[in-house]
């Protein structure tokens, strides 16, 4: 059906974002996308409209579609919103978590620790997201979880892995482990403190990385006299 083709195009374009085949700030040719995806331009345009609603692309009249540029303000806001949502759900999660839920969280933690640590960190990015979403889902708060998923979409589709995961891996691993231990011990204040520090730490490293990229871009733009 028409909706099936649109969904297929949407998922295909999302993969291109995640694999850095589409990068921030570039013009998007829906004709080229249609060829790569092996379909007509109609579902591709419908998929781009969905991505525009998510804030991943923008449409300029008579010019076409463009990916949104990297924004220091946006990434800071995303991490601050993440911190707000994730820490607010911890008390509910700890209050209702079962042995089965704790086992599910431990498996998500192990999957993240076992993820391949390649240079692009794609698997690690996905497993990190799954760990945080698993933790959020255990609260039973569907609306907040869906909002959190949208934030992860913005982070992991728009911003490259080598921007987001510049935080030392050992530090991220140890913080995830300590967070799990606090949850297993029903230590709400400890869990909130670790999670708040963890998200702020990753945010700060991402901000430094973006600032460095912007400086390098400005240096290349300046022409010698």
Short mmCIF file of C-alpha atoms in Angstrom, two decimals:
data_model
loop_
_atom_site.label_atom_id
_atom_site.label_comp_id
_atom_site.label_asym_id
_atom_site.label_seq_id
_atom_site.Cartn_x
_atom_site.Cartn_y
_atom_site.Cartn_z
CA UNK A 1 0.00 0.00 0.00
CA UNK A 2 0.92 3.68 -0.20
CA UNK A 3 1.54 3.84 3.56
CA UNK A 4 3.81 0.78 3.39
CA UNK A 5 6.01 2.42 0.74
CA UNK A 6 6.17 5.65 2.75
CA UNK A 7 7.21 3.69 5.86
CA UNK A 8 9.85 1.81 3.84
CA UNK A 9 11.21 5.10 2.49
CA UNK A 10 11.15 6.63 5.97
CA UNK A 11 13.11 3.75 7.50
CA UNK A 12 15.55 3.73 4.59
CA UNK A 13 16.31 7.45 4.98
CA UNK A 14 16.68 7.02 8.74
CA UNK A 15 19.33 4.34 8.09
CA UNK A 16 21.18 6.73 5.78
CA UNK A 17 21.22 9.35 8.54
CA UNK A 18 22.52 6.84 11.06
CA UNK A 19 25.23 5.54 8.70
CA UNK A 20 26.35 9.14 7.90
CA UNK A 21 25.31 8.76 4.26
CA UNK A 22 23.27 11.93 4.83
CA UNK A 23 25.06 14.60 6.84
CA UNK A 24 23.99 17.83 8.60
CA UNK A 25 23.61 20.87 6.34
CA UNK A 26 23.43 19.11 2.96
CA UNK A 27 20.83 19.54 0.21
CA UNK A 28 18.72 16.42 -0.28
CA UNK A 29 17.81 15.25 -3.76
CA UNK A 30 14.66 13.18 -3.41
CA UNK A 31 15.32 11.89 -6.94
CA UNK A 32 18.67 10.46 -5.81
CA UNK A 33 17.08 9.05 -2.66
CA UNK A 34 14.37 7.37 -4.73
CA UNK A 35 17.03 5.71 -6.93
CA UNK A 36 19.01 4.49 -3.91
CA UNK A 37 15.87 3.10 -2.29
CA UNK A 38 14.55 1.60 -5.55
CA UNK A 39 11.18 3.35 -5.48
CA UNK A 40 9.28 6.33 -6.91
CA UNK A 41 9.71 9.85 -5.56
CA UNK A 42 6.18 10.03 -4.05
CA UNK A 43 6.84 7.90 -0.92
CA UNK A 44 10.27 9.54 -0.53
CA UNK A 45 8.68 13.01 -0.42
CA UNK A 46 6.08 11.78 2.10
CA UNK A 47 8.91 10.33 4.22
CA UNK A 48 10.80 13.63 4.07
CA UNK A 49 7.68 15.43 5.32
CA UNK A 50 7.67 13.11 8.36
CA UNK A 51 11.34 13.83 8.95
CA UNK A 52 10.63 17.57 8.64
CA UNK A 53 8.05 17.23 11.42
CA UNK A 54 10.74 15.54 13.57
CA UNK A 55 13.16 18.40 13.01
CA UNK A 56 15.67 16.39 10.97
CA UNK A 57 15.12 18.14 7.63
CA UNK A 58 13.62 21.44 6.48
CA UNK A 59 11.83 22.38 3.29
CA UNK A 60 12.62 25.63 1.50
CA UNK A 61 10.05 26.73 -1.12
CA UNK A 62 11.33 26.39 -4.69
CA UNK A 63 14.64 25.02 -3.39
CA UNK A 64 13.83 21.61 -1.95
CA UNK A 65 14.81 19.74 1.20
CA UNK A 66 17.89 20.27 3.35
CA UNK A 67 19.16 18.52 6.42
CA UNK A 68 19.24 20.74 9.49
CA UNK A 69 22.66 22.00 10.54
CA UNK A 70 24.40 21.03 13.77
CA UNK A 71 23.21 23.28 16.59
CA UNK A 72 25.02 23.73 19.88
CA UNK A 73 21.87 25.15 21.47
CA UNK A 74 19.76 22.22 20.28
CA UNK A 75 22.07 19.48 21.52
CA UNK A 76 22.36 21.22 24.92
CA UNK A 77 18.56 21.42 25.13
CA UNK A 78 18.16 17.77 24.14
CA UNK A 79 20.47 16.58 26.91
CA UNK A 80 18.81 18.85 29.46
CA UNK A 81 15.39 17.48 28.46
CA UNK A 82 16.75 13.94 28.63
CA UNK A 83 18.01 14.56 32.15
CA UNK A 84 14.63 15.94 33.17
CA UNK A 85 12.69 12.96 31.81
CA UNK A 86 15.06 10.15 32.80
CA UNK A 87 15.70 11.28 36.37
CA UNK A 88 11.98 11.92 36.97
CA UNK A 89 11.18 8.32 35.99
CA UNK A 90 13.76 6.69 38.26
CA UNK A 91 11.65 6.75 41.42
CA UNK A 92 8.77 5.03 39.63
CA UNK A 93 11.10 2.48 38.08
CA UNK A 94 12.77 1.62 41.39
CA UNK A 95 9.41 1.54 43.18
CA UNK A 96 7.86 -1.03 40.86
CA UNK A 97 10.81 -2.99 39.43
CA UNK A 98 10.54 -6.78 39.72
CA UNK A 99 13.20 -9.48 39.57
CA UNK A 100 12.27 -9.99 35.93
CA UNK A 101 12.60 -6.25 35.28
CA UNK A 102 15.98 -6.15 36.99
CA UNK A 103 17.09 -9.09 34.84
CA UNK A 104 15.95 -7.25 31.69
CA UNK A 105 17.90 -4.15 32.74
CA UNK A 106 21.00 -6.24 33.51
CA UNK A 107 20.80 -7.80 30.04
CA UNK A 108 20.58 -4.32 28.46
CA UNK A 109 23.62 -3.28 30.52
CA UNK A 110 25.60 -6.36 29.43
CA UNK A 111 24.64 -5.81 25.78
CA UNK A 112 26.04 -2.29 26.02
CA UNK A 113 29.25 -3.44 27.71
CA UNK A 114 29.71 -6.16 25.07
CA UNK A 115 29.04 -3.87 22.09
CA UNK A 116 31.71 -3.66 19.40
CA UNK A 117 33.90 -0.61 20.05
CA UNK A 118 34.62 0.32 16.43
CA UNK A 119 35.66 3.78 15.30
CA UNK A 120 32.10 4.82 14.33
CA UNK A 121 30.56 3.38 17.50
CA UNK A 122 27.26 2.55 15.76
CA UNK A 123 26.50 -0.60 17.72
CA UNK A 124 27.56 1.08 20.94
CA UNK A 125 25.26 4.03 20.23
CA UNK A 126 22.31 1.68 19.72
CA UNK A 127 23.05 -0.36 22.84
CA UNK A 128 23.47 2.80 24.92
CA UNK A 129 20.08 4.02 23.71
CA UNK A 130 18.50 0.63 24.43
CA UNK A 131 19.88 0.63 27.98
CA UNK A 132 18.41 4.08 28.72
CA UNK A 133 15.07 3.27 27.04
CA UNK A 134 14.85 -0.06 28.88
CA UNK A 135 15.35 1.79 32.16
CA UNK A 136 12.66 4.33 31.20
CA UNK A 137 10.16 1.67 30.04
CA UNK A 138 10.37 -0.10 33.40
CA UNK A 139 8.63 2.96 34.89
CA UNK A 140 5.52 2.15 32.85
CA UNK A 141 5.18 5.79 31.73
CA UNK A 142 4.47 5.45 27.99
CA UNK A 143 4.18 9.14 27.11
CA UNK A 144 7.56 10.06 28.64
CA UNK A 145 9.19 7.03 27.00
CA UNK A 146 7.87 8.06 23.56
CA UNK A 147 9.16 11.60 24.12
CA UNK A 148 12.54 10.16 25.12
CA UNK A 149 12.61 8.05 21.94
CA UNK A 150 12.06 11.21 19.88
CA UNK A 151 15.01 12.88 21.62
CA UNK A 152 17.22 9.88 20.87
CA UNK A 153 16.10 10.07 17.22
CA UNK A 154 17.32 13.65 17.04
CA UNK A 155 20.59 12.80 18.76
CA UNK A 156 21.51 9.63 16.91
CA UNK A 157 20.21 10.45 13.45
CA UNK A 158 21.26 14.09 13.22
CA UNK A 159 24.52 14.05 15.19
CA UNK A 160 27.27 11.66 14.23
CA UNK A 161 28.55 9.02 16.64
CA UNK A 162 32.02 10.51 16.77
CA UNK A 163 30.44 13.72 18.10
CA UNK A 164 28.26 12.05 20.72
CA UNK A 165 30.59 9.39 22.02
CA UNK A 166 33.75 11.30 22.76
CA UNK A 167 33.25 10.57 26.46
CA UNK A 168 35.85 7.94 27.55
CA UNK A 169 34.26 4.51 27.23
CA UNK A 170 35.49 3.33 30.62
CA UNK A 171 33.76 6.28 32.29
CA UNK A 172 30.43 5.60 30.55
CA UNK A 173 30.70 1.89 31.41
CA UNK A 174 31.42 2.53 35.09
CA UNK A 175 28.55 5.01 35.37
CA UNK A 176 26.10 2.55 33.82
CA UNK A 177 27.28 -0.19 36.18
CA UNK A 178 26.96 2.06 39.24
CA UNK A 179 23.50 3.16 38.09
CA UNK A 180 22.37 -0.46 37.79
CA UNK A 181 23.76 -1.25 41.25
CA UNK A 182 21.85 1.67 42.81
CA UNK A 183 18.63 0.51 41.16
CA UNK A 184 19.20 -3.06 42.37
CA UNK A 185 19.73 -1.67 45.89
CA UNK A 186 16.61 0.55 45.62
CA UNK A 187 18.81 3.60 46.25
CA UNK A 188 16.74 6.37 44.65
CA UNK A 189 18.93 9.39 45.62
CA UNK A 190 22.09 7.55 44.54
CA UNK A 191 20.57 6.49 41.22
CA UNK A 192 19.29 10.01 40.47
CA UNK A 193 22.68 11.55 41.27
CA UNK A 194 24.59 9.09 39.06
CA UNK A 195 22.15 9.43 36.15
CA UNK A 196 22.14 13.24 36.36
CA UNK A 197 25.95 13.33 36.43
CA UNK A 198 26.18 10.77 33.60
CA UNK A 199 23.91 12.67 31.20
CA UNK A 200 25.55 16.03 32.04
CA UNK A 201 28.99 14.50 31.50
CA UNK A 202 28.09 13.11 28.07
CA UNK A 203 26.47 16.44 27.15
CA UNK A 204 29.56 18.42 28.13
CA UNK A 205 31.82 16.19 26.03
CA UNK A 206 29.46 16.49 23.05
CA UNK A 207 29.42 20.30 23.38
CA UNK A 208 33.23 20.44 23.42
CA UNK A 209 33.30 18.21 20.32
CA UNK A 210 30.83 20.44 18.43
CA UNK A 211 32.73 23.58 19.43
CA UNK A 212 35.91 22.02 18.05
CA UNK A 213 34.18 21.13 14.77
CA UNK A 214 32.82 24.68 14.46
CA UNK A 215 36.29 26.16 15.10
CA UNK A 216 37.83 23.93 12.43
CA UNK A 217 35.06 24.87 9.98
CA UNK A 218 35.61 28.58 10.63
CA UNK A 219 39.37 28.19 10.20
CA UNK A 220 38.86 26.53 6.80
CA UNK A 221 36.45 29.32 5.78
CA UNK A 222 38.93 32.12 6.50
CA UNK A 223 40.95 32.80 3.36
CA UNK A 224 44.55 34.14 3.65
CA UNK A 225 45.21 37.64 2.24
#
